[in-house]
Amino acid sequence: FQRSSYRMVLERGEAPFSPQAGADPADFVIAGGGFPIQVKGAGIIGCLTISGLPGRSDHGVAVAALCDHLQLDPRAFALLDQ
């Protein structure tokens, strides 16, 4: 879906996928922790997936790991408190 799974949770809630989405709801759920890896000029080349914490926390671990790898300040990408 070309976006983080936590973003999908925020946009859609935890409603199951429809068959038209191409993801069988028997096999896939919407939960935080999936994070697409996109390379400029190449598109999405992979996915970083974190699981075991609440979705927001899984997403935060993914952001922190990518920021550490890219030597970026994770505070620039912090989720706004809701």
GROMACS .gro file of N, CA, C and O in nm:
model
  328
    1PHE      N    1   0.082  -0.121   0.000
    1PHE     CA    2   0.000   0.000   0.000
    1PHE      C    3   0.085   0.126   0.000
    1PHE      O    4   0.035   0.236   0.013
    2GLN      N    5   0.218   0.111  -0.007
    2GLN     CA    6   0.314   0.220  -0.021
    2GLN      C    7   0.310   0.321   0.093
    2GLN      O    8   0.335   0.440   0.075
    3ARG      N    9   0.281   0.273   0.212
    3ARG     CA   10   0.284   0.357   0.331
    3ARG      C   11   0.302   0.267   0.453
    3ARG      O   12   0.280   0.147   0.444
    4SER      N   13   0.340   0.327   0.564
    4SER     CA   14   0.358   0.246   0.684
    4SER      C   15   0.225   0.189   0.730
    4SER      O   16   0.118   0.247   0.707
    5SER      N   17   0.232   0.074   0.793
    5SER     CA   18   0.108   0.011   0.840
    5SER      C   19   0.046   0.093   0.953
    5SER      O   20  -0.077   0.096   0.967
    6TYR      N   21   0.127   0.163   1.031
    6TYR     CA   22   0.069   0.247   1.137
    6TYR      C   23  -0.007   0.364   1.076
    6TYR      O   24  -0.112   0.403   1.126
    7ARG      N   25   0.043   0.417   0.966
    7ARG     CA   26  -0.032   0.523   0.896
    7ARG      C   27  -0.168   0.470   0.851
    7ARG      O   28  -0.269   0.540   0.861
    8MET      N   29  -0.170   0.346   0.804
    8MET     CA   30  -0.297   0.287   0.763
    8MET      C   31  -0.392   0.273   0.881
    8MET      O   32  -0.512   0.295   0.868
    9VAL      N   33  -0.338   0.237   0.998
    9VAL     CA   34  -0.421   0.229   1.119
    9VAL      C   35  -0.482   0.366   1.147
    9VAL      O   36  -0.601   0.377   1.176
   10LEU      N   37  -0.400   0.471   1.138
   10LEU     CA   38  -0.451   0.605   1.166
   10LEU      C   39  -0.554   0.648   1.063
   10LEU      O   40  -0.651   0.717   1.096
   11GLU      N   41  -0.535   0.609   0.938
   11GLU     CA   42  -0.628   0.648   0.831
   11GLU      C   43  -0.756   0.564   0.831
   11GLU      O   44  -0.864   0.617   0.806
   12ARG      N   45  -0.745   0.435   0.856
   12ARG     CA   46  -0.858   0.342   0.839
   12ARG      C   47  -0.912   0.287   0.969
   12ARG      O   48  -1.017   0.223   0.970
   13GLY      N   49  -0.838   0.300   1.076
   13GLY     CA   50  -0.875   0.229   1.197
   13GLY      C   51  -0.832   0.084   1.182
   13GLY      O   52  -0.748   0.051   1.099
   14GLU      N   53  -0.892  -0.002   1.257
   14GLU     CA   54  -0.854  -0.143   1.251
   14GLU      C   55  -0.956  -0.225   1.172
   14GLU      O   56  -0.968  -0.346   1.192
   15ALA      N   57  -1.027  -0.159   1.082
   15ALA     CA   58  -1.124  -0.230   0.997
   15ALA      C   59  -1.049  -0.331   0.910
   15ALA      O   60  -0.940  -0.302   0.861
   16PRO      N   61  -1.106  -0.448   0.890
   16PRO     CA   62  -1.038  -0.548   0.808
   16PRO      C   63  -1.030  -0.505   0.662
   16PRO      O   64  -1.107  -0.421   0.615
   17PHE      N   65  -0.935  -0.562   0.590
   17PHE     CA   66  -0.923  -0.539   0.447
   17PHE      C   67  -1.047  -0.592   0.376
   17PHE      O   68  -1.106  -0.691   0.418
   18SER      N   69  -1.081  -0.530   0.266
   18SER     CA   70  -1.187  -0.584   0.181
   18SER      C   71  -1.121  -0.674   0.076
   18SER      O   72  -1.002  -0.659   0.047
   19PRO      N   73  -1.195  -0.768   0.019
   19PRO     CA   74  -1.136  -0.853  -0.086
   19PRO      C   75  -1.080  -0.772  -0.203
   19PRO      O   76  -0.983  -0.812  -0.265
   20GLN      N   77  -1.138  -0.655  -0.231
   20GLN     CA   78  -1.091  -0.571  -0.341
   20GLN      C   79  -0.953  -0.511  -0.313
   20GLN      O   80  -0.884  -0.467  -0.404
   21ALA      N   81  -0.911  -0.510  -0.188
   21ALA     CA   82  -0.781  -0.453  -0.153
   21ALA      C   83  -0.664  -0.542  -0.195
   21ALA      O   84  -0.550  -0.498  -0.197
   22GLY      N   85  -0.694  -0.667  -0.228
   22GLY     CA   86  -0.588  -0.758  -0.270
   22GLY      C   87  -0.516  -0.823  -0.154
   22GLY      O   88  -0.413  -0.887  -0.172
   23ALA      N   89  -0.568  -0.806  -0.033
   23ALA     CA   90  -0.508  -0.867   0.085
   23ALA      C   91  -0.620  -0.940   0.159
   23ALA      O   92  -0.710  -0.877   0.215
   24ASP      N   93  -0.617  -1.071   0.158
   24ASP     CA   94  -0.721  -1.151   0.220
   24ASP      C   95  -0.726  -1.123   0.370
   24ASP      O   96  -0.626  -1.140   0.440
   25PRO      N   97  -0.842  -1.079   0.423
   25PRO     CA   98  -0.850  -1.050   0.566
   25PRO      C   99  -0.824  -1.172   0.654
   25PRO      O  100  -0.796  -1.156   0.772
   26ALA      N  101  -0.827  -1.291   0.598
   26ALA     CA  102  -0.793  -1.411   0.675
   26ALA      C  103  -0.642  -1.421   0.697
   26ALA      O  104  -0.595  -1.487   0.789
   27ASP      N  105  -0.565  -1.353   0.612
   27ASP     CA  106  -0.418  -1.359   0.620
   27ASP      C  107  -0.352  -1.230   0.665
   27ASP      O  108  -0.236  -1.231   0.706
   28PHE      N  109  -0.420  -1.117   0.653
   28PHE     CA  110  -0.360  -0.986   0.681
   28PHE      C  111  -0.448  -0.904   0.773
   28PHE      O  112  -0.570  -0.904   0.760
   29VAL      N  113  -0.386  -0.834   0.866
   29VAL     CA  114  -0.455  -0.738   0.951
   29VAL      C  115  -0.383  -0.605   0.941
   29VAL      O  116  -0.266  -0.598   0.904
   30ILE      N  117  -0.453  -0.499   0.975
   30ILE     CA  118  -0.390  -0.367   0.976
   30ILE      C  119  -0.341  -0.342   1.118
   30ILE      O  120  -0.419  -0.336   1.212
   31ALA      N  121  -0.209  -0.332   1.132
   31ALA     CA  122  -0.147  -0.308   1.261
   31ALA      C  123  -0.016  -0.234   1.238
   31ALA      O  124   0.045  -0.247   1.132
   32GLY      N  125   0.025  -0.153   1.333
   32GLY     CA  126   0.151  -0.081   1.320
   32GLY      C  127   0.270  -0.174   1.319
   32GLY      O  128   0.263  -0.286   1.368
   33GLY      N  129   0.380  -0.130   1.261
   33GLY     CA  130   0.503  -0.208   1.263
   33GLY      C  131   0.563  -0.238   1.128
   33GLY      O  132   0.679  -0.274   1.118
   34GLY      N  133   0.486  -0.222   1.021
   34GLY     CA  134   0.539  -0.242   0.885
   34GLY      C  135   0.579  -0.107   0.827
   34GLY      O  136   0.503  -0.011   0.834
   35PHE      N  137   0.698  -0.099   0.772
   35PHE     CA  138   0.751   0.029   0.726
   35PHE      C  139   0.820   0.009   0.592
   35PHE      O  140   0.922  -0.060   0.584
   36PRO      N  141   0.765   0.065   0.482
   36PRO     CA  142   0.826   0.044   0.351
   36PRO      C  143   0.961   0.114   0.340
   36PRO      O  144   0.982   0.222   0.396
   37ILE      N  145   1.053   0.052   0.267
   37ILE     CA  146   1.184   0.113   0.240
   37ILE      C  147   1.183   0.154   0.094
   37ILE      O  148   1.176   0.070   0.005
   38GLN      N  149   1.189   0.285   0.073
   38GLN     CA  150   1.179   0.340  -0.062
   38GLN      C  151   1.311   0.407  -0.098
   38GLN      O  152   1.368   0.481  -0.020
   39VAL      N  153   1.358   0.380  -0.220
   39VAL     CA  154   1.480   0.440  -0.272
   39VAL      C  155   1.442   0.530  -0.388
   39VAL      O  156   1.371   0.486  -0.480
   40LYS      N  157   1.487   0.654  -0.381
   40LYS     CA  158   1.456   0.748  -0.487
   40LYS      C  159   1.501   0.693  -0.622
   40LYS      O  160   1.612   0.645  -0.638
   41GLY      N  161   1.411   0.696  -0.718
   41GLY     CA  162   1.440   0.646  -0.851
   41GLY      C  163   1.418   0.496  -0.869
   41GLY      O  164   1.416   0.446  -0.980
   42ALA      N  165   1.402   0.424  -0.758
   42ALA     CA  166   1.382   0.279  -0.766
   42ALA      C  167   1.247   0.237  -0.710
   42ALA      O  168   1.200   0.129  -0.739
   43GLY      N  169   1.188   0.319  -0.625
   43GLY     CA  170   1.061   0.283  -0.562
   43GLY      C  171   1.083   0.203  -0.435
   43GLY      O  172   1.190   0.205  -0.375
   44ILE      N  173   0.981   0.131  -0.396
   44ILE     CA  174   0.989   0.050  -0.273
   44ILE      C  175   1.068  -0.077  -0.303
   44ILE      O  176   1.036  -0.151  -0.395
   45ILE      N  177   1.173  -0.097  -0.225
   45ILE     CA  178   1.263  -0.211  -0.247
   45ILE      C  179   1.256  -0.315  -0.136
   45ILE      O  180   1.319  -0.420  -0.144
   46GLY      N  181   1.184  -0.284  -0.030
   46GLY     CA  182   1.175  -0.377   0.081
   46GLY      C  183   1.087  -0.321   0.190
   46GLY      O  184   1.020  -0.219   0.173
   47CYS      N  185   1.089  -0.389   0.304
   47CYS     CA  186   1.006  -0.349   0.416
   47CYS      C  187   1.077  -0.385   0.546
   47CYS      O  188   1.134  -0.494   0.559
   48LEU      N  189   1.074  -0.294   0.641
   48LEU     CA  190   1.120  -0.321   0.777
   48LEU      C  191   0.996  -0.350   0.858
   48LEU      O  192   0.900  -0.274   0.854
   49THR      N  193   0.995  -0.462   0.928
   49THR     CA  194   0.877  -0.500   1.006
   49THR      C  195   0.916  -0.526   1.150
   49THR      O  196   1.009  -0.602   1.178
   50ILE      N  197   0.845  -0.462   1.240
   50ILE     CA  198   0.865  -0.476   1.384
   50ILE      C  199   0.735  -0.530   1.442
   50ILE      O  200   0.627  -0.485   1.406
   51SER      N  201   0.743  -0.624   1.536
   51SER     CA  202   0.623  -0.678   1.596
   51SER      C  203   0.651  -0.716   1.741
   51SER      O  204   0.763  -0.754   1.775
   52GLY      N  205   0.549  -0.704   1.824
   52GLY     CA  206   0.562  -0.747   1.963
   52GLY      C  207   0.521  -0.640   2.062
   52GLY      O  208   0.494  -0.670   2.178
   53LEU      N  209   0.517  -0.516   2.017
   53LEU     CA  210   0.474  -0.404   2.101
   53LEU      C  211   0.342  -0.352   2.047
   53LEU      O  212   0.299  -0.394   1.939
   54PRO      N  213   0.276  -0.260   2.116
   54PRO     CA  214   0.161  -0.195   2.054
   54PRO      C  215   0.203  -0.129   1.922
   54PRO      O  216   0.319  -0.090   1.906
   55GLY      N  217   0.111  -0.119   1.827
   55GLY     CA  218   0.142  -0.070   1.692
   55GLY      C  219   0.218   0.060   1.688
   55GLY      O  220   0.313   0.076   1.611
   56ARG      N  221   0.178   0.157   1.770
   56ARG     CA  222   0.247   0.286   1.771
   56ARG      C  223   0.392   0.269   1.814
   56ARG      O  224   0.483   0.330   1.758
   57SER      N  225   0.414   0.183   1.911
   57SER     CA  226   0.551   0.159   1.959
   57SER      C  227   0.633   0.082   1.856
   57SER      O  228   0.751   0.112   1.835
   58ASP      N  229   0.571  -0.017   1.791
   58ASP     CA  230   0.641  -0.088   1.682
   58ASP      C  231   0.686   0.011   1.576
   58ASP      O  232   0.799   0.006   1.528
   59HIS      N  233   0.597   0.103   1.538
   59HIS     CA  234   0.630   0.205   1.439
   59HIS      C  235   0.746   0.292   1.487
   59HIS      O  236   0.840   0.321   1.412
   60GLY      N  237   0.743   0.331   1.614
   60GLY     CA  238   0.850   0.413   1.671
   60GLY      C  239   0.985   0.344   1.668
   60GLY      O  240   1.088   0.408   1.641
   61VAL      N  241   0.987   0.213   1.693
   61VAL     CA  242   1.112   0.137   1.687
   61VAL      C  243   1.166   0.138   1.544
   61VAL      O  244   1.287   0.156   1.522
   62ALA      N  245   1.077   0.121   1.446
   62ALA     CA  246   1.120   0.122   1.306
   62ALA      C  247   1.178   0.258   1.268
   62ALA      O  248   1.284   0.266   1.206
   63VAL      N  249   1.111   0.365   1.307
   63VAL     CA  250   1.160   0.500   1.278
   63VAL      C  251   1.295   0.523   1.344
   63VAL      O  252   1.389   0.572   1.280
   64ALA      N  253   1.309   0.484   1.470
   64ALA     CA  254   1.435   0.502   1.542
   64ALA      C  255   1.548   0.424   1.476
   64ALA      O  256   1.660   0.475   1.460
   65ALA      N  257   1.522   0.301   1.434
   65ALA     CA  258   1.625   0.219   1.369
   65ALA      C  259   1.668   0.279   1.236
   65ALA      O  260   1.788   0.286   1.206
   66LEU      N  261   1.571   0.323   1.156
   66LEU     CA  262   1.606   0.384   1.027
   66LEU      C  263   1.680   0.515   1.046
   66LEU      O  264   1.777   0.543   0.974
   67CYS      N  265   1.638   0.596   1.144
   67CYS     CA  266   1.709   0.721   1.171
   67CYS      C  267   1.852   0.694   1.216
   67CYS      O  268   1.945   0.764   1.174
   68ASP      N  269   1.870   0.593   1.300
   68ASP     CA  270   2.005   0.558   1.344
   68ASP      C  271   2.091   0.517   1.225
   68ASP      O  272   2.204   0.562   1.210
   69HIS      N  273   2.036   0.434   1.138
   69HIS     CA  274   2.111   0.388   1.021
   69HIS      C  275   2.145   0.503   0.927
   69HIS      O  276   2.255   0.508   0.871
   70LEU      N  277   2.051   0.595   0.909
   70LEU     CA  278   2.071   0.708   0.817
   70LEU      C  279   2.134   0.829   0.884
   70LEU      O  280   2.154   0.932   0.820
   71GLN      N  281   2.165   0.816   1.012
   71GLN     CA  282   2.224   0.924   1.092
   71GLN      C  283   2.138   1.050   1.089
   71GLN      O  284   2.186   1.161   1.067
   72LEU      N  285   2.008   1.030   1.113
   72LEU     CA  286   1.913   1.140   1.121
   72LEU      C  287   1.863   1.153   1.264
   72LEU      O  288   1.865   1.056   1.340
   73ASP      N  289   1.817   1.271   1.301
   73ASP     CA  290   1.764   1.294   1.434
   73ASP      C  291   1.620   1.240   1.440
   73ASP      O  292   1.532   1.295   1.371
   74PRO      N  293   1.593   1.138   1.519
   74PRO     CA  294   1.458   1.081   1.522
   74PRO      C  295   1.354   1.178   1.575
   74PRO      O  296   1.236   1.161   1.547
   75ARG      N  297   1.394   1.281   1.649
   75ARG     CA  298   1.297   1.379   1.698
   75ARG      C  299   1.229   1.453   1.583
   75ARG      O  300   1.117   1.499   1.597
   76ALA      N  301   1.295   1.461   1.468
   76ALA     CA  302   1.236   1.528   1.351
   76ALA      C  303   1.122   1.445   1.295
   76ALA      O  304   1.041   1.498   1.217
   77PHE      N  305   1.113   1.319   1.333
   77PHE     CA  306   1.011   1.230   1.278
   77PHE      C  307   0.917   1.177   1.387
   77PHE      O  308   0.843   1.083   1.364
   78ALA      N  309   0.921   1.239   1.504
   78ALA     CA  310   0.839   1.191   1.616
   78ALA      C  311   0.690   1.205   1.583
   78ALA      O  312   0.648   1.300   1.517
   79LEU      N  313   0.615   1.108   1.629
   79LEU     CA  314   0.469   1.113   1.611
   79LEU      C  315   0.411   1.220   1.702
   79LEU      O  316   0.453   1.234   1.817
   80LEU      N  317   0.317   1.294   1.651
   80LEU     CA  318   0.250   1.393   1.733
   80LEU      C  319   0.157   1.323   1.830
   80LEU      O  320   0.090   1.227   1.794
   81ASP      N  321   0.154   1.371   1.954
   81ASP     CA  322   0.061   1.313   2.051
   81ASP      C  323  -0.081   1.342   2.005
   81ASP      O  324  -0.111   1.450   1.958
   82GLN      N  325  -0.166   1.244   2.019
   82GLN     CA  326  -0.304   1.257   1.972
   82GLN      C  327  -0.394   1.295   2.086
   82GLN      O  328  -0.381   1.259   2.194
   0.00000   0.00000   0.00000
